[in-house]
CSV table of C-alpha atoms in Angstrom, one decimal:
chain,number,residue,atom,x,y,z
A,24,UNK,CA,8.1,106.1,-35.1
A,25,UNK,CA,8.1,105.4,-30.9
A,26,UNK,CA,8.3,107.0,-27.9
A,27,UNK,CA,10.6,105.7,-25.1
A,28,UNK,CA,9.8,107.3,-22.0
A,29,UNK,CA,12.9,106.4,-19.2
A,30,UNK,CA,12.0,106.1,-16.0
A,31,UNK,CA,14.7,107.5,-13.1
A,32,UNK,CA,16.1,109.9,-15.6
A,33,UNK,CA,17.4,111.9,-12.6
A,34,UNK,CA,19.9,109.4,-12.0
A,35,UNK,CA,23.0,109.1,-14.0
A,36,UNK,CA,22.6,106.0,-16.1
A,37,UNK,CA,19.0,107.4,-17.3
A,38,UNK,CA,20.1,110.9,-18.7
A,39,UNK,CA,22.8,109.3,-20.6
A,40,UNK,CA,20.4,106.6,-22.1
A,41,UNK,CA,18.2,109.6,-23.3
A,42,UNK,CA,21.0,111.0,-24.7
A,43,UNK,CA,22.4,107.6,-26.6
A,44,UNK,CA,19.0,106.6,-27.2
A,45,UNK,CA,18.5,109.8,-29.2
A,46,UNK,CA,20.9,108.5,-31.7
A,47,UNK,CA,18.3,105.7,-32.8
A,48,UNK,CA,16.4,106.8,-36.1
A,49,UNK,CA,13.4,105.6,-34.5
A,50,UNK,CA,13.0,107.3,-32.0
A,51,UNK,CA,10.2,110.6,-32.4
A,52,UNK,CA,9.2,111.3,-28.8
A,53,UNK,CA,11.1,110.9,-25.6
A,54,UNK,CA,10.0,111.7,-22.1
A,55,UNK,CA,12.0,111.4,-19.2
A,56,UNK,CA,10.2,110.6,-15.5
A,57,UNK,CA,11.7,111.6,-12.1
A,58,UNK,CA,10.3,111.6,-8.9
A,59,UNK,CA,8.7,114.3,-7.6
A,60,UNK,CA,10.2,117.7,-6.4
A,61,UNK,CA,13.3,117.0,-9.4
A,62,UNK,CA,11.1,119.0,-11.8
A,63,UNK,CA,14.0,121.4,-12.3
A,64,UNK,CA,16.6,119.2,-12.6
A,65,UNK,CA,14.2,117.3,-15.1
A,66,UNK,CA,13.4,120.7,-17.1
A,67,UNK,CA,17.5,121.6,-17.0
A,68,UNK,CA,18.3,117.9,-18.8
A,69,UNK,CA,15.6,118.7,-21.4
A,70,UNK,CA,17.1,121.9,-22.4
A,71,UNK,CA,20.5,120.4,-22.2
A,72,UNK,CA,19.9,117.7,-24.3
A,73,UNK,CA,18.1,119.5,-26.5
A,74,UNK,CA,21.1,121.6,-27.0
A,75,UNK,CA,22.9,118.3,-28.0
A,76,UNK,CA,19.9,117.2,-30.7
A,77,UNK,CA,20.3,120.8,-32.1
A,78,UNK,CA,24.1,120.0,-32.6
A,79,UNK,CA,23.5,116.9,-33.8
A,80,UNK,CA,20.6,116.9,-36.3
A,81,UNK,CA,18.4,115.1,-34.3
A,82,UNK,CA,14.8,115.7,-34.0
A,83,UNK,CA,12.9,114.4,-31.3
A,84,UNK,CA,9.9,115.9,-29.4
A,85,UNK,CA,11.4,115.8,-25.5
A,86,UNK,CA,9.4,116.3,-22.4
A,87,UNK,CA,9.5,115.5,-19.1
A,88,UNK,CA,7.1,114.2,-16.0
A,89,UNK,CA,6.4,113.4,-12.4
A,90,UNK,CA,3.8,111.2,-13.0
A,91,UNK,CA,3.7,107.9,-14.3
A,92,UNK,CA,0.2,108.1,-16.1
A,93,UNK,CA,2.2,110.4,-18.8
A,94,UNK,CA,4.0,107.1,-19.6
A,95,UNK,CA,0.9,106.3,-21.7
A,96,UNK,CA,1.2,105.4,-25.4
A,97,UNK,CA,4.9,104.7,-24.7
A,98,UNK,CA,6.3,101.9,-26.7
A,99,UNK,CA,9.2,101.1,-24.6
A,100,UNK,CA,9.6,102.6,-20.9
A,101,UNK,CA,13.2,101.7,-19.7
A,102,UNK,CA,13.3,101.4,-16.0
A,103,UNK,CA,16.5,103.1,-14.5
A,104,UNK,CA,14.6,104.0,-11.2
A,105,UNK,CA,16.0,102.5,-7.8
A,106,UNK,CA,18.5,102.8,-4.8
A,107,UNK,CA,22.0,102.7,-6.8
A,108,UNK,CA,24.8,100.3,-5.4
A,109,UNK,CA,26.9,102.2,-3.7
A,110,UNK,CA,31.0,100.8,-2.4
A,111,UNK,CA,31.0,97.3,-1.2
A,112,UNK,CA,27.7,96.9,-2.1
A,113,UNK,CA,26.7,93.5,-3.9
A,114,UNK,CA,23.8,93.8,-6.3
A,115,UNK,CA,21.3,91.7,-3.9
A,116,UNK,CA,21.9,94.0,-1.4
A,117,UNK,CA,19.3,96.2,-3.3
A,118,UNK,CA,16.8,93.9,-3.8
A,119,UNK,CA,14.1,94.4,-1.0
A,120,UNK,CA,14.1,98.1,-1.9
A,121,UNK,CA,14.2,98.0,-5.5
A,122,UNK,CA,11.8,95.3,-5.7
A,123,UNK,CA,8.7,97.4,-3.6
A,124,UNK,CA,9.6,100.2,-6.1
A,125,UNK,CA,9.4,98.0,-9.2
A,126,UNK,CA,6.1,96.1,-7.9
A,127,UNK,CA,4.5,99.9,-8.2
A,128,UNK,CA,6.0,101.2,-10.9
A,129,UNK,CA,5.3,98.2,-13.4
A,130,UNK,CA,0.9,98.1,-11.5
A,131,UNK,CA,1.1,101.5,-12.9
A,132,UNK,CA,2.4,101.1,-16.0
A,133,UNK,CA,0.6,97.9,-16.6
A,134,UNK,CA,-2.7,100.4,-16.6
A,135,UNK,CA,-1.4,103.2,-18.1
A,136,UNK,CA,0.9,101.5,-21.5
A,137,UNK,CA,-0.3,98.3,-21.8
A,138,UNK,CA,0.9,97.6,-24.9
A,139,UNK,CA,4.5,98.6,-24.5
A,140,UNK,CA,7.9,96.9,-23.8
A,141,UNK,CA,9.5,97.1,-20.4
A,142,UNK,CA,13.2,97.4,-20.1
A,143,UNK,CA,14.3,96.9,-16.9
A,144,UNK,CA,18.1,98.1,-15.8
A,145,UNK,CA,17.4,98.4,-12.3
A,146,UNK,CA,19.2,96.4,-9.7
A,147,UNK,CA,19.7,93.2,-9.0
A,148,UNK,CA,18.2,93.3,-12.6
A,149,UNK,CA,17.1,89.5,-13.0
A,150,UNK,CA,14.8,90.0,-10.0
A,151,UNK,CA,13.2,93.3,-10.2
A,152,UNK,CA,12.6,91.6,-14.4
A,153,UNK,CA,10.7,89.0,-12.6
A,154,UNK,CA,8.8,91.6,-10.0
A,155,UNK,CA,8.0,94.0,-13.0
A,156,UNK,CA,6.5,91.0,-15.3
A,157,UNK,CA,4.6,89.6,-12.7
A,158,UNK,CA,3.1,92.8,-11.2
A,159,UNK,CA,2.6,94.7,-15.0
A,160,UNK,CA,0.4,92.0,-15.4
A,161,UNK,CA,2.3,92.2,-19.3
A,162,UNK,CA,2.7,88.9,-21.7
A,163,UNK,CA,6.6,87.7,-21.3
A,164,UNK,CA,7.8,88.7,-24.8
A,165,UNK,CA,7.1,92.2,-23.3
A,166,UNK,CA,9.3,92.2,-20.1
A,167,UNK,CA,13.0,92.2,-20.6
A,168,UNK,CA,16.3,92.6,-18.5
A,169,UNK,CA,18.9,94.3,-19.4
A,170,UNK,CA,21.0,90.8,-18.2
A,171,UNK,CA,24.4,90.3,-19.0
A,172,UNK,CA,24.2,92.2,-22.3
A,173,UNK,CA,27.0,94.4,-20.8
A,174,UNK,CA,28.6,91.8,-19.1
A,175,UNK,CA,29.2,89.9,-22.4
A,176,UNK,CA,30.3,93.4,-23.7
A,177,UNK,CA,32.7,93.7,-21.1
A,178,UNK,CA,34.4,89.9,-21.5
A,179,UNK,CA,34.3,91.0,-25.6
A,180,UNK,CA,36.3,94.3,-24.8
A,181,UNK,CA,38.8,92.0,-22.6
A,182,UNK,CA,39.2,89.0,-25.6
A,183,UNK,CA,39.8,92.1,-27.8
A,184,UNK,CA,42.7,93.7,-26.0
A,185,UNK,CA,44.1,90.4,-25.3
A,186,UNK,CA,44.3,88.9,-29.0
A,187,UNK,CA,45.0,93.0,-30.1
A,188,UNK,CA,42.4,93.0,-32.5
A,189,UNK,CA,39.7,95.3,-33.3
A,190,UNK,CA,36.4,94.9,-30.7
A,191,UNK,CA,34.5,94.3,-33.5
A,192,UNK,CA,36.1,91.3,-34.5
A,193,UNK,CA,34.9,89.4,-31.1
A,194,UNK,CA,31.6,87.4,-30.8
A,195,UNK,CA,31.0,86.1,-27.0
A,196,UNK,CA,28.4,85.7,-24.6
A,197,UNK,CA,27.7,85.5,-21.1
A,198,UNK,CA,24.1,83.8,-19.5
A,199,UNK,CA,22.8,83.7,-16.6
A,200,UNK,CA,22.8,86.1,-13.3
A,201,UNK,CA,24.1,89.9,-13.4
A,202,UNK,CA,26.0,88.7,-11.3
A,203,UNK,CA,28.6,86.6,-9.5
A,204,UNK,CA,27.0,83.4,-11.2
A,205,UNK,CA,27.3,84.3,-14.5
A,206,UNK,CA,28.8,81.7,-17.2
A,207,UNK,CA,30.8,82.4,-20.2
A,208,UNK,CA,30.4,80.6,-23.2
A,209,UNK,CA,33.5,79.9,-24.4
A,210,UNK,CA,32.9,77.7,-26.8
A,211,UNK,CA,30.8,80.0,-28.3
A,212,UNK,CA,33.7,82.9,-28.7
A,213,UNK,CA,34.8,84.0,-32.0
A,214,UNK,CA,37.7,86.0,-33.6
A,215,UNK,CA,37.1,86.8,-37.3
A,216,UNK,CA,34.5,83.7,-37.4
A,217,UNK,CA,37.2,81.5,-35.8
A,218,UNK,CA,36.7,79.7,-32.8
A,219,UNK,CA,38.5,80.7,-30.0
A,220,UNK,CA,39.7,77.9,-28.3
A,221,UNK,CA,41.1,76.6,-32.5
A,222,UNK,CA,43.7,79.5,-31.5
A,223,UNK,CA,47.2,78.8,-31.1
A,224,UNK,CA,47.2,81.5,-28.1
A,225,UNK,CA,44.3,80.2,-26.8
A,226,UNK,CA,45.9,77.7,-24.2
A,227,UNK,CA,47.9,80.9,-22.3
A,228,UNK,CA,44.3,83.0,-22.2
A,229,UNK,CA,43.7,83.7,-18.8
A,230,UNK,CA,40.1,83.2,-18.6
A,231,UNK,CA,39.4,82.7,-15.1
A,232,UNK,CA,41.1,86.3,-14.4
A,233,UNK,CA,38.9,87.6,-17.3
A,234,UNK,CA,35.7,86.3,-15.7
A,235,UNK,CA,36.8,88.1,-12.4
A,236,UNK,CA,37.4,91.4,-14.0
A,237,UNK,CA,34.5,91.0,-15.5
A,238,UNK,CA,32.4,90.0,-12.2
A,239,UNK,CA,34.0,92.7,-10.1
A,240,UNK,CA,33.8,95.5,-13.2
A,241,UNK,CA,30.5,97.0,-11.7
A,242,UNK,CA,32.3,97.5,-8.1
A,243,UNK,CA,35.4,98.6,-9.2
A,244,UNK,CA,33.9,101.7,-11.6
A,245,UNK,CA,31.8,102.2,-8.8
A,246,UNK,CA,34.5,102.3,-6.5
A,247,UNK,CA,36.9,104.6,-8.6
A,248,UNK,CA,34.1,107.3,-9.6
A,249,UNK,CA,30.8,106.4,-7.9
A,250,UNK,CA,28.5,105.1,-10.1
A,251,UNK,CA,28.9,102.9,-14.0
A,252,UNK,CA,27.3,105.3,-16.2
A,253,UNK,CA,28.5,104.7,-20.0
A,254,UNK,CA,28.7,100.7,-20.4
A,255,UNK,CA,25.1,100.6,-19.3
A,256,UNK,CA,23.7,103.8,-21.0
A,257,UNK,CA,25.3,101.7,-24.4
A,258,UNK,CA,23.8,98.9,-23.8
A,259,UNK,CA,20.2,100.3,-22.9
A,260,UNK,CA,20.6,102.0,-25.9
A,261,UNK,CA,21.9,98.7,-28.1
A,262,UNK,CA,18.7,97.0,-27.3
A,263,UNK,CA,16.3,99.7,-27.7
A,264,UNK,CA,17.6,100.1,-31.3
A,265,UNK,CA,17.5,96.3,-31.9
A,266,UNK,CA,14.2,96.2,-30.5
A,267,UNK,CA,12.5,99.2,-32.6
A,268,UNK,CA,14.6,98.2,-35.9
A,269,UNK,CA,12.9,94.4,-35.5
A,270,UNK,CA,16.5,93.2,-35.9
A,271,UNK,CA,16.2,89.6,-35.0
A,272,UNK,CA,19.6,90.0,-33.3
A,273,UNK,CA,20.0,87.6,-29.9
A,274,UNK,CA,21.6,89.7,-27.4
A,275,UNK,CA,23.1,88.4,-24.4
Protein backbone atom coordinates (compact mmCIF):
# COMPACT_ATOMS: atom_id res chain seq x y z
CA UNK A 1 0.00 0.00 0.00
CA UNK A 2 1.42 3.88 -0.69
CA UNK A 3 1.12 7.13 0.39
CA UNK A 4 0.67 10.03 -2.14
CA UNK A 5 1.18 13.17 -0.52
CA UNK A 6 -0.17 16.27 -3.10
CA UNK A 7 1.52 19.17 -2.94
CA UNK A 8 -0.63 22.70 -3.43
CA UNK A 9 -3.69 20.93 -2.14
CA UNK A 10 -5.08 24.40 -1.36
CA UNK A 11 -5.65 25.04 -4.86
CA UNK A 12 -8.45 23.57 -6.72
CA UNK A 13 -7.02 20.93 -8.99
CA UNK A 14 -5.16 19.46 -5.74
CA UNK A 15 -8.22 18.87 -3.36
CA UNK A 16 -10.02 17.19 -6.14
CA UNK A 17 -7.04 14.83 -7.03
CA UNK A 18 -7.16 13.80 -3.28
CA UNK A 19 -10.45 13.24 -3.54
CA UNK A 20 -10.24 11.04 -7.12
CA UNK A 21 -7.09 9.70 -5.97
CA UNK A 22 -8.94 8.25 -2.94
CA UNK A 23 -10.82 6.00 -5.28
CA UNK A 24 -7.44 4.01 -6.07
CA UNK A 25 -7.36 0.65 -3.96
CA UNK A 26 -3.81 1.44 -3.37
CA UNK A 27 -3.82 4.11 -1.81
CA UNK A 28 -3.43 3.77 2.47
CA UNK A 29 -2.08 7.14 3.49
CA UNK A 30 -2.71 10.53 1.93
CA UNK A 31 -1.32 13.91 3.02
CA UNK A 32 -2.05 17.02 1.57
CA UNK A 33 0.72 20.11 1.77
CA UNK A 34 -0.19 23.83 1.65
CA UNK A 35 1.72 26.69 2.23
CA UNK A 36 1.91 28.08 5.29
CA UNK A 37 -0.84 30.16 7.20
CA UNK A 38 -3.70 27.68 5.05
CA UNK A 39 -3.61 25.35 8.00
CA UNK A 40 -7.34 25.81 8.38
CA UNK A 41 -8.34 25.60 5.10
CA UNK A 42 -5.97 22.33 5.01
CA UNK A 43 -7.71 20.86 8.39
CA UNK A 44 -11.41 21.92 6.81
CA UNK A 45 -10.55 19.68 3.43
CA UNK A 46 -9.41 16.75 5.69
CA UNK A 47 -12.59 16.64 7.52
CA UNK A 48 -14.45 17.16 4.38
CA UNK A 49 -13.06 14.56 2.60
CA UNK A 50 -13.12 12.43 5.21
CA UNK A 51 -16.82 12.88 5.28
CA UNK A 52 -16.80 11.64 1.56
CA UNK A 53 -14.42 8.31 2.40
CA UNK A 54 -16.99 7.62 5.21
CA UNK A 55 -19.77 7.73 2.47
CA UNK A 56 -17.89 5.82 0.28
CA UNK A 57 -16.22 2.91 2.06
CA UNK A 58 -12.96 4.17 1.73
CA UNK A 59 -10.27 3.91 4.15
CA UNK A 60 -7.42 5.92 4.03
CA UNK A 61 -5.33 7.49 6.92
CA UNK A 62 -5.51 11.56 5.78
CA UNK A 63 -3.40 14.32 7.19
CA UNK A 64 -2.19 17.37 6.37
CA UNK A 65 1.10 19.67 6.50
CA UNK A 66 3.07 22.90 6.03
CA UNK A 67 6.19 21.48 5.78
CA UNK A 68 7.69 19.64 3.07
CA UNK A 69 9.98 17.29 5.36
CA UNK A 70 6.43 15.46 6.20
CA UNK A 71 6.57 14.41 2.47
CA UNK A 72 9.07 11.69 3.68
CA UNK A 73 8.34 7.99 2.93
CA UNK A 74 5.94 9.27 0.21
CA UNK A 75 5.75 7.08 -2.79
CA UNK A 76 4.38 9.44 -5.12
CA UNK A 77 4.16 13.38 -4.29
CA UNK A 78 2.00 15.11 -7.09
CA UNK A 79 2.98 18.59 -7.59
CA UNK A 80 -0.11 20.90 -8.02
CA UNK A 81 1.71 23.96 -6.33
CA UNK A 82 2.23 27.27 -8.56
CA UNK A 83 0.82 30.59 -9.78
CA UNK A 84 -2.42 29.32 -11.75
CA UNK A 85 -3.11 30.74 -15.37
CA UNK A 86 -5.41 33.15 -15.10
CA UNK A 87 -7.61 34.82 -18.59
CA UNK A 88 -5.50 35.43 -21.51
CA UNK A 89 -2.75 33.85 -19.98
CA UNK A 90 -0.62 31.32 -22.09
CA UNK A 91 0.97 28.56 -20.21
CA UNK A 92 4.70 30.06 -20.58
CA UNK A 93 3.64 33.04 -19.12
CA UNK A 94 4.04 31.14 -15.78
CA UNK A 95 7.18 29.77 -16.23
CA UNK A 96 9.81 32.02 -14.42
CA UNK A 97 7.54 31.81 -11.37
CA UNK A 98 6.65 28.30 -11.33
CA UNK A 99 10.00 27.23 -12.27
CA UNK A 100 11.91 29.13 -8.86
CA UNK A 101 9.01 27.31 -6.90
CA UNK A 102 9.67 23.93 -8.54
CA UNK A 103 13.65 24.21 -8.32
CA UNK A 104 12.80 24.34 -4.23
CA UNK A 105 10.29 22.17 -3.83
CA UNK A 106 11.79 19.14 -5.85
CA UNK A 107 15.90 20.19 -3.55
CA UNK A 108 13.60 19.37 -0.79
CA UNK A 109 11.96 16.58 -1.75
CA UNK A 110 15.00 15.09 -3.27
CA UNK A 111 16.35 14.96 0.60
CA UNK A 112 13.44 14.25 2.26
CA UNK A 113 11.62 11.08 -0.36
CA UNK A 114 14.21 9.99 -2.24
CA UNK A 115 12.87 7.14 -3.37
CA UNK A 116 9.50 8.29 -4.54
CA UNK A 117 7.89 9.32 -7.94
CA UNK A 118 7.29 12.87 -8.77
CA UNK A 119 4.20 13.95 -10.65
CA UNK A 120 4.38 17.17 -11.86
CA UNK A 121 0.98 19.08 -12.97
CA UNK A 122 2.22 22.38 -12.49
CA UNK A 123 2.49 24.88 -15.32
CA UNK A 124 3.94 25.10 -18.30
CA UNK A 125 4.19 21.38 -17.20
CA UNK A 126 7.08 20.17 -19.71
CA UNK A 127 9.35 22.68 -18.16
CA UNK A 128 8.87 22.82 -14.41
CA UNK A 129 9.18 18.35 -15.35
CA UNK A 130 12.56 19.32 -16.48
CA UNK A 131 13.39 21.87 -13.43
CA UNK A 132 12.02 19.22 -10.87
CA UNK A 133 14.25 16.26 -12.36
CA UNK A 134 17.13 18.25 -12.57
CA UNK A 135 17.03 19.89 -9.13
CA UNK A 136 15.51 16.52 -7.11
CA UNK A 137 18.59 15.29 -8.11
CA UNK A 138 16.05 11.79 -8.89
CA UNK A 139 16.85 9.05 -11.67
CA UNK A 140 14.50 9.89 -14.89
CA UNK A 141 12.12 6.92 -14.61
CA UNK A 142 11.16 8.79 -11.34
CA UNK A 143 10.17 12.27 -12.73
CA UNK A 144 7.08 12.52 -14.82
CA UNK A 145 4.68 15.16 -16.35
CA UNK A 146 1.42 15.13 -16.41
CA UNK A 147 1.90 16.05 -20.53
CA UNK A 148 -0.73 15.74 -22.87
CA UNK A 149 -2.39 12.91 -21.03
CA UNK A 150 -5.48 15.18 -20.82
CA UNK A 151 -4.98 16.69 -23.98
CA UNK A 152 -5.24 13.25 -25.75
CA UNK A 153 -8.36 12.87 -23.35
CA UNK A 154 -9.81 15.82 -24.54
CA UNK A 155 -9.23 15.12 -28.64
CA UNK A 156 -10.77 11.30 -27.56
CA UNK A 157 -13.93 12.98 -25.99
CA UNK A 158 -14.23 15.17 -29.33
CA UNK A 159 -13.69 11.88 -31.93
CA UNK A 160 -16.33 10.39 -29.64
CA UNK A 161 -19.09 12.84 -29.94
CA UNK A 162 -18.25 13.27 -33.52
CA UNK A 163 -18.54 9.39 -34.69
CA UNK A 164 -21.58 9.22 -31.64
CA UNK A 165 -20.08 6.43 -30.16
CA UNK A 166 -19.26 5.58 -26.69
CA UNK A 167 -15.81 7.44 -25.25
CA UNK A 168 -14.66 4.26 -24.56
CA UNK A 169 -14.55 3.02 -27.92
CA UNK A 170 -11.74 5.84 -29.00
CA UNK A 171 -7.90 5.14 -28.80
CA UNK A 172 -5.81 8.48 -29.63
CA UNK A 173 -2.91 10.24 -28.68
CA UNK A 174 -1.35 13.49 -28.54
CA UNK A 175 2.87 14.15 -28.01
CA UNK A 176 4.67 16.65 -27.53
CA UNK A 177 4.19 20.28 -25.65
CA UNK A 178 1.09 21.04 -23.23
CA UNK A 179 0.65 23.29 -25.38
CA UNK A 180 0.19 25.09 -28.65
CA UNK A 181 2.79 22.64 -30.35
CA UNK A 182 1.27 19.59 -29.63
CA UNK A 183 0.73 16.79 -32.46
CA UNK A 184 -2.02 14.41 -32.90
CA UNK A 185 -1.47 11.11 -34.03
CA UNK A 186 -3.90 10.36 -36.29
CA UNK A 187 -2.78 7.56 -37.64
CA UNK A 188 -2.67 6.13 -34.56
CA UNK A 189 -6.69 6.77 -33.79
CA UNK A 190 -8.99 3.95 -33.30
CA UNK A 191 -12.80 3.25 -33.22
CA UNK A 192 -13.64 -0.31 -32.05
CA UNK A 193 -9.94 -1.40 -33.16
CA UNK A 194 -10.53 0.33 -36.53
CA UNK A 195 -8.45 2.80 -37.87
CA UNK A 196 -9.72 6.01 -38.16
CA UNK A 197 -8.77 7.36 -41.21
CA UNK A 198 -10.25 3.38 -42.95
CA UNK A 199 -13.65 5.26 -42.01
CA UNK A 200 -15.98 6.14 -44.60
CA UNK A 201 -16.71 9.59 -42.51
CA UNK A 202 -13.32 10.09 -42.00
CA UNK A 203 -12.67 12.45 -45.08
CA UNK A 204 -15.51 15.13 -43.67
CA UNK A 205 -13.74 14.96 -39.90
CA UNK A 206 -12.74 18.31 -39.08
CA UNK A 207 -9.55 17.80 -37.59
CA UNK A 208 -7.82 20.91 -37.71
CA UNK A 209 -11.00 22.54 -35.73
CA UNK A 210 -10.59 19.61 -33.29
CA UNK A 211 -6.92 20.27 -32.63
CA UNK A 212 -7.96 24.01 -31.89
CA UNK A 213 -10.67 23.16 -29.44
CA UNK A 214 -8.41 21.14 -28.10
CA UNK A 215 -5.35 23.74 -27.85
CA UNK A 216 -7.59 26.55 -26.63
CA UNK A 217 -9.68 24.01 -24.04
CA UNK A 218 -7.49 25.05 -21.01
CA UNK A 219 -8.30 28.97 -21.77
CA UNK A 220 -11.69 28.73 -22.59
CA UNK A 221 -12.74 26.66 -19.03
CA UNK A 222 -10.63 29.00 -17.61
CA UNK A 223 -12.33 31.74 -19.13
CA UNK A 224 -15.96 30.56 -18.44
CA UNK A 225 -15.39 29.56 -14.61
CA UNK A 226 -11.87 30.43 -13.63
CA UNK A 227 -9.77 27.64 -13.30
CA UNK A 228 -9.85 23.61 -15.17
CA UNK A 229 -10.45 21.58 -12.22
CA UNK A 230 -11.99 18.01 -13.22
CA UNK A 231 -10.10 16.97 -16.58
CA UNK A 232 -6.96 17.38 -14.69
CA UNK A 233 -7.88 16.02 -11.23
CA UNK A 234 -8.87 12.71 -13.66
CA UNK A 235 -6.03 12.46 -15.15
CA UNK A 236 -3.71 12.94 -12.06
CA UNK A 237 -5.63 10.39 -10.71
CA UNK A 238 -5.48 7.96 -14.14
CA UNK A 239 -1.78 7.88 -13.73
CA UNK A 240 -1.36 7.47 -10.10
CA UNK A 241 -3.56 4.30 -10.42
CA UNK A 242 -1.51 3.02 -13.47
CA UNK A 243 1.49 3.83 -11.74
CA UNK A 244 0.76 2.04 -8.23
CA UNK A 245 -1.20 -0.97 -10.04
CA UNK A 246 2.29 -1.57 -12.23
CA UNK A 247 -0.07 -1.47 -15.23
CA UNK A 248 2.35 -1.30 -18.11
CA UNK A 249 -0.26 0.99 -19.78
CA UNK A 250 1.55 3.94 -22.18
CA UNK A 251 -0.21 7.02 -21.37
CA UNK A 252 0.01 9.99 -23.41
Amino acid sequence: MAKVTILGATGNVGIFAAHTISEIPYVSDMLLVGRPGRENFLAGCCRDLSDSFAARGTDIRLSYSTDLADTKDSDIIICTAGVPRQPGQDRNDLAFENAKLVAATAETIGRSSPDAILLLVTNPVDVTTAVALKYSGFQPRHVFGLGTHLDSMRLKSLIARYFRVHVSEVHTRIIGEHGDSMVPLWSATTIGGIRINNLPTFSGLPAQEMIDTVRTSGEAIIRDKGATVYGPGEAIATLVKTILGNENRILT
